[in-house]
């Protein structure tokens, strides 16, 4: 059962987290839930290869084939392993299904070009960095992107066939899960999986553990509202985040604070009259420099800064 892509952590009774090993290429976390008479997997990691290990691990831990796979959102590090689950049925929100289906078949050349562009820009950013934490994290990312580049020719798109708008319940003999969506914050449409009996929440990237949340193309204002609603509506003791280790609900205020502070920092920057490159040179917002994926702070900044400049010029 050992593999280089993820470590298995038991999160609660009948629920295991597959926590991505940094730099291994799997990138996103996944979860395995034993409902008694059936097994559910949440998200499938960044590679067909790591997805295959995830399926084997789920079958060994629960002694059953995987009946359902939930895709929390459309990002590659949560769906690229889908093809390893061809005997399972896939569940997502209507919008996530549409996003995946609109992407069409994998365009190998285009996807490899885009991955190469990302690798080049990481190499460029790396050359300007001196901090050991930032250098280590960029090296992990370079290794992830190179592994993905090599896997792209074998990648197949798998589109969910079971869709829901805001809630879908799956009852098992041992426990029940609620697949919930409060709209989109991190992506255009985000789902979480809640296991009430175990007070456990599998969050996709709405919640990350000491990892810079990726903001571009999402909606940070809606994201904060969604997290407040989760705090209010769901009784949670254990969180399996999209990135980072299994944790407690204390990670929810961490992400809210990060989003609020980023919004106020960038809106100050957008009215300062100083250039984007001036602000990018300032590095990661203080208090978050030791989080994982610090290299994504500049992409968050650039995206939000430019969308605020457009708004200010209206
Ligand atoms: Zn994501």
PDB file of C-alpha atoms and ligand atoms in Angstrom:
ATOM      1  CA  UNK A   1       0.000   0.000   0.000  1.00  0.00           C
ATOM      2  CA  UNK A   2       3.000   2.304   0.394  1.00  0.00           C
ATOM      3  CA  UNK A   3       3.531   4.670  -2.474  1.00  0.00           C
ATOM      4  CA  UNK A   4       5.537   7.826  -3.100  1.00  0.00           C
ATOM      5  CA  UNK A   5       2.506  10.020  -3.866  1.00  0.00           C
ATOM      6  CA  UNK A   6       0.613  10.290  -0.597  1.00  0.00           C
ATOM      7  CA  UNK A   7       0.546   9.202   3.036  1.00  0.00           C
ATOM      8  CA  UNK A   8      -2.625   7.749   4.504  1.00  0.00           C
ATOM      9  CA  UNK A   9      -3.872   9.377   7.723  1.00  0.00           C
ATOM     10  CA  UNK A  10      -6.963   8.037   9.465  1.00  0.00           C
ATOM     11  CA  UNK A  11      -9.070  11.146  10.025  1.00  0.00           C
ATOM     12  CA  UNK A  12     -11.959   9.572  11.934  1.00  0.00           C
ATOM     13  CA  UNK A  13     -13.844   6.258  12.159  1.00  0.00           C
ATOM     14  CA  UNK A  14     -14.180   4.922   8.585  1.00  0.00           C
ATOM     15  CA  UNK A  15     -12.541   7.986   6.989  1.00  0.00           C
ATOM     16  CA  UNK A  16      -8.983   8.201   5.675  1.00  0.00           C
ATOM     17  CA  UNK A  17      -7.127  11.139   4.171  1.00  0.00           C
ATOM     18  CA  UNK A  18      -4.618  10.675   1.349  1.00  0.00           C
ATOM     19  CA  UNK A  19      -2.250  13.564   2.049  1.00  0.00           C
ATOM     20  CA  UNK A  20      -0.087  14.552  -0.894  1.00  0.00           C
ATOM     21  CA  UNK A  21       3.688  14.161  -0.469  1.00  0.00           C
ATOM     22  CA  UNK A  22       5.230  17.527  -1.456  1.00  0.00           C
ATOM     23  CA  UNK A  23       6.932  17.418  -4.859  1.00  0.00           C
ATOM     24  CA  UNK A  24       5.608  13.930  -5.645  1.00  0.00           C
ATOM     25  CA  UNK A  25       3.233  15.101  -8.374  1.00  0.00           C
ATOM     26  CA  UNK A  26      -0.047  14.159  -6.687  1.00  0.00           C
ATOM     27  CA  UNK A  27      -0.436  17.775  -5.431  1.00  0.00           C
ATOM     28  CA  UNK A  28      -4.059  17.693  -4.181  1.00  0.00           C
ATOM     29  CA  UNK A  29      -5.303  15.677  -1.199  1.00  0.00           C
ATOM     30  CA  UNK A  30      -8.044  13.053  -1.477  1.00  0.00           C
ATOM     31  CA  UNK A  31     -10.235  11.137   0.975  1.00  0.00           C
ATOM     32  CA  UNK A  32     -11.643   7.627   1.312  1.00  0.00           C
ATOM     33  CA  UNK A  33     -14.939   7.018   3.145  1.00  0.00           C
ATOM     34  CA  UNK A  34     -16.306   3.614   4.147  1.00  0.00           C
ATOM     35  CA  UNK A  35     -20.100   3.899   4.258  1.00  0.00           C
ATOM     36  CA  UNK A  36     -20.454   0.236   5.266  1.00  0.00           C
ATOM     37  CA  UNK A  37     -21.998  -1.264   2.144  1.00  0.00           C
ATOM     38  CA  UNK A  38     -20.215   1.101  -0.229  1.00  0.00           C
ATOM     39  CA  UNK A  39     -17.024   3.120  -0.599  1.00  0.00           C
ATOM     40  CA  UNK A  40     -16.744   6.760  -1.659  1.00  0.00           C
ATOM     41  CA  UNK A  41     -13.571   8.575  -2.758  1.00  0.00           C
ATOM     42  CA  UNK A  42     -13.378  12.382  -2.718  1.00  0.00           C
ATOM     43  CA  UNK A  43     -11.076  13.881  -5.388  1.00  0.00           C
ATOM     44  CA  UNK A  44      -8.512  11.911  -7.367  1.00  0.00           C
ATOM     45  CA  UNK A  45      -5.192  13.873  -7.225  1.00  0.00           C
ATOM     46  CA  UNK A  46      -3.152  15.384 -10.072  1.00  0.00           C
ATOM     47  CA  UNK A  47      -2.010  12.280 -11.961  1.00  0.00           C
ATOM     48  CA  UNK A  48      -3.548   9.092 -13.415  1.00  0.00           C
ATOM     49  CA  UNK A  49      -0.735   7.222 -11.647  1.00  0.00           C
ATOM     50  CA  UNK A  50      -1.432   8.593  -8.167  1.00  0.00           C
ATOM     51  CA  UNK A  51      -5.158   8.088  -8.854  1.00  0.00           C
ATOM     52  CA  UNK A  52      -4.505   4.394  -9.481  1.00  0.00           C
ATOM     53  CA  UNK A  53      -2.708   4.068  -6.121  1.00  0.00           C
ATOM     54  CA  UNK A  54      -5.607   5.905  -4.494  1.00  0.00           C
ATOM     55  CA  UNK A  55      -8.129   3.413  -5.893  1.00  0.00           C
ATOM     56  CA  UNK A  56      -6.020   0.417  -4.784  1.00  0.00           C
ATOM     57  CA  UNK A  57      -5.654   1.946  -1.323  1.00  0.00           C
ATOM     58  CA  UNK A  58      -9.406   2.576  -1.050  1.00  0.00           C
ATOM     59  CA  UNK A  59     -10.186  -1.005  -2.083  1.00  0.00           C
ATOM     60  CA  UNK A  60      -7.696  -2.428   0.429  1.00  0.00           C
ATOM     61  CA  UNK A  61      -8.812  -0.237   3.337  1.00  0.00           C
ATOM     62  CA  UNK A  62     -12.536  -0.837   2.840  1.00  0.00           C
ATOM     63  CA  UNK A  63     -12.496  -4.278   1.150  1.00  0.00           C
ATOM     64  CA  UNK A  64     -14.883  -3.009  -1.518  1.00  0.00           C
ATOM     65  CA  UNK A  65     -14.730  -1.451  -4.963  1.00  0.00           C
ATOM     66  CA  UNK A  66     -15.199   2.329  -5.078  1.00  0.00           C
ATOM     67  CA  UNK A  67     -18.866   2.969  -5.885  1.00  0.00           C
ATOM     68  CA  UNK A  68     -18.785   6.783  -6.093  1.00  0.00           C
ATOM     69  CA  UNK A  69     -16.132   9.438  -6.708  1.00  0.00           C
ATOM     70  CA  UNK A  70     -16.917  13.049  -5.771  1.00  0.00           C
ATOM     71  CA  UNK A  71     -15.025  15.818  -7.604  1.00  0.00           C
ATOM     72  CA  UNK A  72     -15.061  18.878  -5.294  1.00  0.00           C
ATOM     73  CA  UNK A  73     -14.155  21.234  -8.175  1.00  0.00           C
ATOM     74  CA  UNK A  74     -12.688  21.201 -11.675  1.00  0.00           C
ATOM     75  CA  UNK A  75      -8.988  21.887 -10.938  1.00  0.00           C
ATOM     76  CA  UNK A  76      -6.592  19.294 -12.355  1.00  0.00           C
ATOM     77  CA  UNK A  77      -5.053  18.381  -8.997  1.00  0.00           C
ATOM     78  CA  UNK A  78      -8.505  17.126  -7.927  1.00  0.00           C
ATOM     79  CA  UNK A  79      -9.697  15.412 -11.133  1.00  0.00           C
ATOM     80  CA  UNK A  80      -6.690  14.225 -13.172  1.00  0.00           C
ATOM     81  CA  UNK A  81      -6.748  10.839 -11.424  1.00  0.00           C
ATOM     82  CA  UNK A  82     -10.402  10.243 -12.417  1.00  0.00           C
ATOM     83  CA  UNK A  83      -9.484   7.822 -15.207  1.00  0.00           C
ATOM     84  CA  UNK A  84      -8.195   5.322 -12.629  1.00  0.00           C
ATOM     85  CA  UNK A  85     -11.808   4.867 -11.421  1.00  0.00           C
ATOM     86  CA  UNK A  86     -13.539   3.715 -14.588  1.00  0.00           C
ATOM     87  CA  UNK A  87     -15.838   1.323 -12.702  1.00  0.00           C
ATOM     88  CA  UNK A  88     -17.093   4.108 -10.389  1.00  0.00           C
ATOM     89  CA  UNK A  89     -19.795   6.714 -10.847  1.00  0.00           C
ATOM     90  CA  UNK A  90     -18.729  10.356 -10.662  1.00  0.00           C
ATOM     91  CA  UNK A  91     -20.523  13.089  -8.728  1.00  0.00           C
ATOM     92  CA  UNK A  92     -20.091  16.879  -8.963  1.00  0.00           C
ATOM     93  CA  UNK A  93     -22.128  20.063  -9.029  1.00  0.00           C
ATOM     94  CA  UNK A  94     -23.884  20.805 -12.325  1.00  0.00           C
ATOM     95  CA  UNK A  95     -21.484  23.663 -12.938  1.00  0.00           C
ATOM     96  CA  UNK A  96     -18.338  21.618 -12.305  1.00  0.00           C
ATOM     97  CA  UNK A  97     -19.675  18.947 -14.690  1.00  0.00           C
ATOM     98  CA  UNK A  98     -20.299  21.645 -17.328  1.00  0.00           C
ATOM     99  CA  UNK A  99     -16.842  23.185 -16.836  1.00  0.00           C
ATOM    100  CA  UNK A 100     -15.152  19.801 -17.262  1.00  0.00           C
ATOM    101  CA  UNK A 101     -17.267  18.890 -20.252  1.00  0.00           C
ATOM    102  CA  UNK A 102     -16.687  22.305 -21.929  1.00  0.00           C
ATOM    103  CA  UNK A 103     -12.933  21.683 -21.661  1.00  0.00           C
ATOM    104  CA  UNK A 104     -13.429  18.825 -24.147  1.00  0.00           C
ATOM    105  CA  UNK A 105     -10.883  16.113 -24.821  1.00  0.00           C
ATOM    106  CA  UNK A 106      -7.376  16.725 -23.479  1.00  0.00           C
ATOM    107  CA  UNK A 107      -5.456  18.802 -26.019  1.00  0.00           C
ATOM    108  CA  UNK A 108      -2.030  17.295 -25.410  1.00  0.00           C
ATOM    109  CA  UNK A 109       0.022  19.925 -27.269  1.00  0.00           C
ATOM    110  CA  UNK A 110      -1.780  22.889 -25.714  1.00  0.00           C
ATOM    111  CA  UNK A 111      -1.692  21.456 -22.201  1.00  0.00           C
ATOM    112  CA  UNK A 112       2.012  20.647 -22.490  1.00  0.00           C
ATOM    113  CA  UNK A 113       2.701  24.169 -23.821  1.00  0.00           C
ATOM    114  CA  UNK A 114       0.860  25.714 -20.869  1.00  0.00           C
ATOM    115  CA  UNK A 115       2.650  23.471 -18.387  1.00  0.00           C
ATOM    116  CA  UNK A 116       5.986  24.389 -19.992  1.00  0.00           C
ATOM    117  CA  UNK A 117       5.087  28.102 -19.666  1.00  0.00           C
ATOM    118  CA  UNK A 118       4.369  27.577 -15.973  1.00  0.00           C
ATOM    119  CA  UNK A 119       7.693  25.726 -15.553  1.00  0.00           C
ATOM    120  CA  UNK A 120       9.545  28.583 -17.298  1.00  0.00           C
ATOM    121  CA  UNK A 121       7.895  31.205 -15.125  1.00  0.00           C
ATOM    122  CA  UNK A 122       8.673  29.200 -11.959  1.00  0.00           C
ATOM    123  CA  UNK A 123      12.330  29.008 -13.028  1.00  0.00           C
ATOM    124  CA  UNK A 124      12.304  32.768 -13.616  1.00  0.00           C
ATOM    125  CA  UNK A 125      10.699  33.526 -10.234  1.00  0.00           C
ATOM    126  CA  UNK A 126      13.114  31.106  -8.558  1.00  0.00           C
ATOM    127  CA  UNK A 127      16.128  33.008  -9.920  1.00  0.00           C
ATOM    128  CA  UNK A 128      15.021  36.111  -7.966  1.00  0.00           C
ATOM    129  CA  UNK A 129      14.478  34.341  -4.640  1.00  0.00           C
ATOM    130  CA  UNK A 130      16.850  33.814  -1.737  1.00  0.00           C
ATOM    131  CA  UNK A 131      14.677  32.531   1.118  1.00  0.00           C
ATOM    132  CA  UNK A 132      15.212  28.795   1.725  1.00  0.00           C
ATOM    133  CA  UNK A 133      11.482  28.116   2.289  1.00  0.00           C
ATOM    134  CA  UNK A 134      10.481  29.771  -1.000  1.00  0.00           C
ATOM    135  CA  UNK A 135      13.251  27.911  -2.879  1.00  0.00           C
ATOM    136  CA  UNK A 136      12.187  24.536  -1.456  1.00  0.00           C
ATOM    137  CA  UNK A 137       8.524  25.168  -2.305  1.00  0.00           C
ATOM    138  CA  UNK A 138       9.333  26.258  -5.880  1.00  0.00           C
ATOM    139  CA  UNK A 139      11.484  23.139  -6.314  1.00  0.00           C
ATOM    140  CA  UNK A 140       8.538  20.983  -5.171  1.00  0.00           C
ATOM    141  CA  UNK A 141       6.323  22.787  -7.670  1.00  0.00           C
ATOM    142  CA  UNK A 142       8.847  22.356 -10.510  1.00  0.00           C
ATOM    143  CA  UNK A 143       8.973  18.641  -9.776  1.00  0.00           C
ATOM    144  CA  UNK A 144       5.132  18.469  -9.759  1.00  0.00           C
ATOM    145  CA  UNK A 145       4.826  20.334 -13.066  1.00  0.00           C
ATOM    146  CA  UNK A 146       7.518  18.212 -14.763  1.00  0.00           C
ATOM    147  CA  UNK A 147       5.792  15.007 -13.625  1.00  0.00           C
ATOM    148  CA  UNK A 148       2.478  16.339 -14.941  1.00  0.00           C
ATOM    149  CA  UNK A 149       4.109  17.323 -18.259  1.00  0.00           C
ATOM    150  CA  UNK A 150       5.227  13.724 -18.777  1.00  0.00           C
ATOM    151  CA  UNK A 151       1.792  12.341 -17.799  1.00  0.00           C
ATOM    152  CA  UNK A 152      -0.230  14.610 -20.135  1.00  0.00           C
ATOM    153  CA  UNK A 153      -0.136  12.265 -23.195  1.00  0.00           C
ATOM    154  CA  UNK A 154      -1.867   9.553 -21.148  1.00  0.00           C
ATOM    155  CA  UNK A 155      -4.466  11.897 -19.589  1.00  0.00           C
ATOM    156  CA  UNK A 156      -8.182  11.281 -20.341  1.00  0.00           C
ATOM    157  CA  UNK A 157     -11.025  13.566 -19.297  1.00  0.00           C
ATOM    158  CA  UNK A 158     -13.697  11.833 -17.188  1.00  0.00           C
ATOM    159  CA  UNK A 159     -16.929  13.815 -16.829  1.00  0.00           C
ATOM    160  CA  UNK A 160     -19.208  13.314 -13.799  1.00  0.00           C
ATOM    161  CA  UNK A 161     -22.613  11.834 -14.651  1.00  0.00           C
ATOM    162  CA  UNK A 162     -24.411  12.382 -11.335  1.00  0.00           C
ATOM    163  CA  UNK A 163     -24.930  16.079 -10.632  1.00  0.00           C
ATOM    164  CA  UNK A 164     -26.552  18.167  -7.911  1.00  0.00           C
ATOM    165  CA  UNK A 165     -27.200  21.827  -7.193  1.00  0.00           C
ATOM    166  CA  UNK A 166     -26.765  22.310  -3.445  1.00  0.00           C
ATOM    167  CA  UNK A 167     -27.148  18.966  -1.679  1.00  0.00           C
ATOM    168  CA  UNK A 168     -26.903  15.254  -2.397  1.00  0.00           C
ATOM    169  CA  UNK A 169     -27.186  12.623   0.349  1.00  0.00           C
ATOM    170  CA  UNK A 170     -25.699   9.130   0.120  1.00  0.00           C
ATOM    171  CA  UNK A 171     -26.878   6.736   2.810  1.00  0.00           C
ATOM    172  CA  UNK A 172     -24.731   3.744   3.727  1.00  0.00           C
ATOM    173  CA  UNK A 173     -25.267   1.003   6.287  1.00  0.00           C
ATOM    174  CA  UNK A 174     -22.609   2.440   8.637  1.00  0.00           C
ATOM    175  CA  UNK A 175     -22.690   6.157   7.915  1.00  0.00           C
ATOM    176  CA  UNK A 176     -24.219   8.772   5.630  1.00  0.00           C
ATOM    177  CA  UNK A 177     -22.551  11.564   3.675  1.00  0.00           C
ATOM    178  CA  UNK A 178     -23.879  14.918   2.530  1.00  0.00           C
ATOM    179  CA  UNK A 179     -22.306  16.366  -0.610  1.00  0.00           C
ATOM    180  CA  UNK A 180     -22.914  20.116  -0.268  1.00  0.00           C
ATOM    181  CA  UNK A 181     -22.317  23.199  -2.369  1.00  0.00           C
ATOM    182  CA  UNK A 182     -22.707  26.811  -1.278  1.00  0.00           C
ATOM    183  CA  UNK A 183     -21.670  28.165  -4.690  1.00  0.00           C
ATOM    184  CA  UNK A 184     -18.178  29.091  -5.813  1.00  0.00           C
ATOM    185  CA  UNK A 185     -15.385  30.825  -3.871  1.00  0.00           C
ATOM    186  CA  UNK A 186     -12.101  29.094  -4.655  1.00  0.00           C
ATOM    187  CA  UNK A 187     -13.377  28.068  -8.103  1.00  0.00           C
ATOM    188  CA  UNK A 188     -16.609  28.844  -9.972  1.00  0.00           C
ATOM    189  CA  UNK A 189     -18.328  26.006  -8.124  1.00  0.00           C
ATOM    190  CA  UNK A 190     -17.035  24.276  -4.990  1.00  0.00           C
ATOM    191  CA  UNK A 191     -18.422  21.235  -3.186  1.00  0.00           C
ATOM    192  CA  UNK A 192     -17.575  19.778   0.228  1.00  0.00           C
ATOM    193  CA  UNK A 193     -18.361  16.343   1.675  1.00  0.00           C
ATOM    194  CA  UNK A 194     -19.776  16.309   5.204  1.00  0.00           C
ATOM    195  CA  UNK A 195     -19.989  13.175   7.358  1.00  0.00           C
ATOM    196  CA  UNK A 196     -22.315  14.172  10.236  1.00  0.00           C
ATOM    197  CA  UNK A 197     -21.828  10.982  12.331  1.00  0.00           C
ATOM    198  CA  UNK A 198     -18.071  11.525  12.411  1.00  0.00           C
ATOM    199  CA  UNK A 199     -18.238  15.352  12.473  1.00  0.00           C
ATOM    200  CA  UNK A 200     -15.752  15.323   9.611  1.00  0.00           C
ATOM    201  CA  UNK A 201     -15.579  17.672   6.619  1.00  0.00           C
ATOM    202  CA  UNK A 202     -13.672  17.048   3.380  1.00  0.00           C
ATOM    203  CA  UNK A 203     -13.294  20.495   1.935  1.00  0.00           C
ATOM    204  CA  UNK A 204     -11.534  20.497  -1.430  1.00  0.00           C
ATOM    205  CA  UNK A 205      -9.607  23.777  -1.709  1.00  0.00           C
ATOM    206  CA  UNK A 206     -12.131  25.926   0.177  1.00  0.00           C
ATOM    207  CA  UNK A 207      -9.954  25.113   3.193  1.00  0.00           C
ATOM    208  CA  UNK A 208      -6.199  24.551   3.096  1.00  0.00           C
ATOM    209  CA  UNK A 209      -3.866  23.900   6.029  1.00  0.00           C
ATOM    210  CA  UNK A 210      -1.083  26.520   6.251  1.00  0.00           C
ATOM    211  CA  UNK A 211      -1.029  26.583   2.465  1.00  0.00           C
ATOM    212  CA  UNK A 212      -1.572  29.741   0.368  1.00  0.00           C
ATOM    213  CA  UNK A 213      -5.099  29.362  -1.098  1.00  0.00           C
ATOM    214  CA  UNK A 214      -5.195  29.816  -4.870  1.00  0.00           C
ATOM    215  CA  UNK A 215      -7.535  32.716  -5.697  1.00  0.00           C
ATOM    216  CA  UNK A 216      -7.485  33.518  -9.451  1.00  0.00           C
ATOM    217  CA  UNK A 217     -10.836  32.962 -11.223  1.00  0.00           C
ATOM    218  CA  UNK A 218     -12.613  32.421  -7.915  1.00  0.00           C
ATOM    219  CA  UNK A 219     -14.423  35.015  -5.813  1.00  0.00           C
ATOM    220  CA  UNK A 220     -12.753  35.848  -2.476  1.00  0.00           C
ATOM    221  CA  UNK A 221     -15.831  37.696  -1.164  1.00  0.00           C
ATOM    222  CA  UNK A 222     -18.108  34.717  -1.866  1.00  0.00           C
ATOM    223  CA  UNK A 223     -15.401  32.425  -0.477  1.00  0.00           C
ATOM    224  CA  UNK A 224     -15.480  34.217   2.910  1.00  0.00           C
ATOM    225  CA  UNK A 225     -19.298  33.980   2.989  1.00  0.00           C
ATOM    226  CA  UNK A 226     -19.138  30.239   2.224  1.00  0.00           C
ATOM    227  CA  UNK A 227     -16.635  29.626   5.046  1.00  0.00           C
ATOM    228  CA  UNK A 228     -18.803  31.587   7.516  1.00  0.00           C
ATOM    229  CA  UNK A 229     -21.792  29.486   6.495  1.00  0.00           C
ATOM    230  CA  UNK A 230     -19.818  26.266   7.032  1.00  0.00           C
ATOM    231  CA  UNK A 231     -18.853  27.531  10.515  1.00  0.00           C
ATOM    232  CA  UNK A 232     -22.485  28.284  11.296  1.00  0.00           C
ATOM    233  CA  UNK A 233     -24.263  25.280   9.735  1.00  0.00           C
ATOM    234  CA  UNK A 234     -21.962  22.264  10.189  1.00  0.00           C
ATOM    235  CA  UNK A 235     -20.713  20.611  13.375  1.00  0.00           C
ATOM    236  CA  UNK A 236     -17.118  19.781  12.550  1.00  0.00           C
ATOM    237  CA  UNK A 237     -14.264  18.374  14.655  1.00  0.00           C
ATOM    238  CA  UNK A 238     -12.037  17.135  11.840  1.00  0.00           C
ATOM    239  CA  UNK A 239     -11.126  18.797   8.547  1.00  0.00           C
ATOM    240  CA  UNK A 240      -9.495  17.060   5.580  1.00  0.00           C
ATOM    241  CA  UNK A 241      -8.233  20.081   3.635  1.00  0.00           C
ATOM    242  CA  UNK A 242      -7.439  20.298  -0.093  1.00  0.00           C
ATOM    243  CA  UNK A 243      -3.763  20.872   0.713  1.00  0.00           C
ATOM    244  CA  UNK A 244      -1.796  20.232   3.902  1.00  0.00           C
ATOM    245  CA  UNK A 245      -2.353  17.834   6.806  1.00  0.00           C
ATOM    246  CA  UNK A 246      -5.580  16.686   8.453  1.00  0.00           C
ATOM    247  CA  UNK A 247      -6.611  19.296  10.993  1.00  0.00           C
ATOM    248  CA  UNK A 248      -9.323  20.887  13.110  1.00  0.00           C
ATOM    249  CA  UNK A 249     -11.863  23.600  12.196  1.00  0.00           C
ATOM    250  CA  UNK A 250      -9.250  26.139  13.394  1.00  0.00           C
ATOM    251  CA  UNK A 251      -8.079  26.210   9.797  1.00  0.00           C
ATOM    252  CA  UNK A 252     -11.351  27.914   8.759  1.00  0.00           C
ATOM    253  CA  UNK A 253     -10.623  31.265  10.496  1.00  0.00           C
ATOM    254  CA  UNK A 254      -7.034  31.004   9.163  1.00  0.00           C
ATOM    255  CA  UNK A 255      -8.309  31.019   5.583  1.00  0.00           C
ATOM    256  CA  UNK A 256     -10.909  33.735   6.289  1.00  0.00           C
ATOM    257  CA  UNK A 257      -8.191  35.959   7.790  1.00  0.00           C
ATOM    258  CA  UNK A 258      -5.873  35.269   4.852  1.00  0.00           C
ATOM    259  CA  UNK A 259      -8.561  36.232   2.326  1.00  0.00           C
ATOM    260  CA  UNK A 260      -9.605  39.367   4.260  1.00  0.00           C
ATOM    261  CA  UNK A 261      -6.016  40.545   4.726  1.00  0.00           C
ATOM    262  CA  UNK A 262      -5.171  39.853   1.082  1.00  0.00           C
ATOM    263  CA  UNK A 263      -8.212  41.837  -0.086  1.00  0.00           C
ATOM    264  CA  UNK A 264      -7.330  44.846   2.077  1.00  0.00           C
ATOM    265  CA  UNK A 265      -3.607  44.661   1.174  1.00  0.00           C
ATOM    266  CA  UNK A 266      -4.334  44.518  -2.560  1.00  0.00           C
ATOM    267  CA  UNK A 267      -6.965  47.274  -2.427  1.00  0.00           C
ATOM    268  CA  UNK A 268      -4.415  49.513  -0.672  1.00  0.00           C
ATOM    269  CA  UNK A 269      -1.915  48.619  -3.420  1.00  0.00           C
ATOM    270  CA  UNK A 270      -4.434  49.277  -6.214  1.00  0.00           C
ATOM    271  CA  UNK A 271      -5.004  52.882  -5.053  1.00  0.00           C
ATOM    272  CA  UNK A 272      -1.323  53.555  -4.239  1.00  0.00           C
ATOM    273  CA  UNK A 273      -0.331  54.658  -7.735  1.00  0.00           C
ATOM    274  CA  UNK A 274       2.686  52.324  -7.469  1.00  0.00           C
ATOM    275  CA  UNK A 275       3.235  49.688 -10.136  1.00  0.00           C
ATOM    276  CA  UNK A 276       2.402  45.989 -10.031  1.00  0.00           C
ATOM    277  CA  UNK A 277       6.109  45.089 -10.128  1.00  0.00           C
ATOM    278  CA  UNK A 278       6.806  47.337  -7.116  1.00  0.00           C
ATOM    279  CA  UNK A 279       4.216  45.397  -5.124  1.00  0.00           C
ATOM    280  CA  UNK A 280       5.322  41.985  -6.403  1.00  0.00           C
ATOM    281  CA  UNK A 281       8.839  42.801  -5.158  1.00  0.00           C
ATOM    282  CA  UNK A 282       7.414  43.169  -1.633  1.00  0.00           C
ATOM    283  CA  UNK A 283       6.959  39.386  -1.521  1.00  0.00           C
ATOM    284  CA  UNK A 284       4.421  37.405   0.480  1.00  0.00           C
ATOM    285  CA  UNK A 285       2.121  39.186   2.953  1.00  0.00           C
ATOM    286  CA  UNK A 286       3.664  39.067   6.440  1.00  0.00           C
ATOM    287  CA  UNK A 287       2.271  36.276   8.677  1.00  0.00           C
ATOM    288  CA  UNK A 288       1.906  33.970   5.662  1.00  0.00           C
ATOM    289  CA  UNK A 289       5.536  33.705   4.544  1.00  0.00           C
ATOM    290  CA  UNK A 290       5.958  30.278   6.143  1.00  0.00           C
ATOM    291  CA  UNK A 291       2.837  28.763   4.525  1.00  0.00           C
ATOM    292  CA  UNK A 292       3.206  26.203   1.752  1.00  0.00           C
ATOM    293  CA  UNK A 293       2.933  27.282  -1.907  1.00  0.00           C
ATOM    294  CA  UNK A 294       4.189  30.859  -1.144  1.00  0.00           C
ATOM    295  CA  UNK A 295       4.932  31.210  -4.878  1.00  0.00           C
ATOM    296  CA  UNK A 296       1.167  31.439  -5.501  1.00  0.00           C
ATOM    297  CA  UNK A 297       0.874  34.632  -3.485  1.00  0.00           C
ATOM    298  CA  UNK A 298       2.202  36.669  -6.430  1.00  0.00           C
ATOM    299  CA  UNK A 299      -0.315  35.089  -8.812  1.00  0.00           C
ATOM    300  CA  UNK A 300      -3.128  35.867  -6.365  1.00  0.00           C
ATOM    301  CA  UNK A 301      -1.802  39.406  -6.031  1.00  0.00           C
ATOM    302  CA  UNK A 302      -1.483  39.993  -9.761  1.00  0.00           C
ATOM    303  CA  UNK A 303      -5.007  38.688 -10.481  1.00  0.00           C
ATOM    304  CA  UNK A 304      -6.731  40.657  -7.708  1.00  0.00           C
ATOM    305  CA  UNK A 305      -4.636  43.812  -8.285  1.00  0.00           C
ATOM    306  CA  UNK A 306      -5.586  43.907 -11.972  1.00  0.00           C
ATOM    307  CA  UNK A 307      -9.257  43.184 -11.366  1.00  0.00           C
ATOM    308  CA  UNK A 308      -9.336  45.990  -8.759  1.00  0.00           C
ATOM    309  CA  UNK A 309      -7.561  48.409 -11.152  1.00  0.00           C
ATOM    310  CA  UNK A 310     -10.232  47.676 -13.773  1.00  0.00           C
ATOM    311  CA  UNK A 311     -12.968  48.334 -11.186  1.00  0.00           C
ATOM    312  CA  UNK A 312     -11.313  51.565  -9.993  1.00  0.00           C
ATOM    313  CA  UNK A 313     -11.120  52.858 -13.578  1.00  0.00           C
ATOM    314  CA  UNK A 314     -14.811  52.286 -14.238  1.00  0.00           C
TER     315      UNK A 314
HETATM  316 ZN1  LIG B   1      -8.254  24.039  -6.576  1.00  0.00          ZN
END
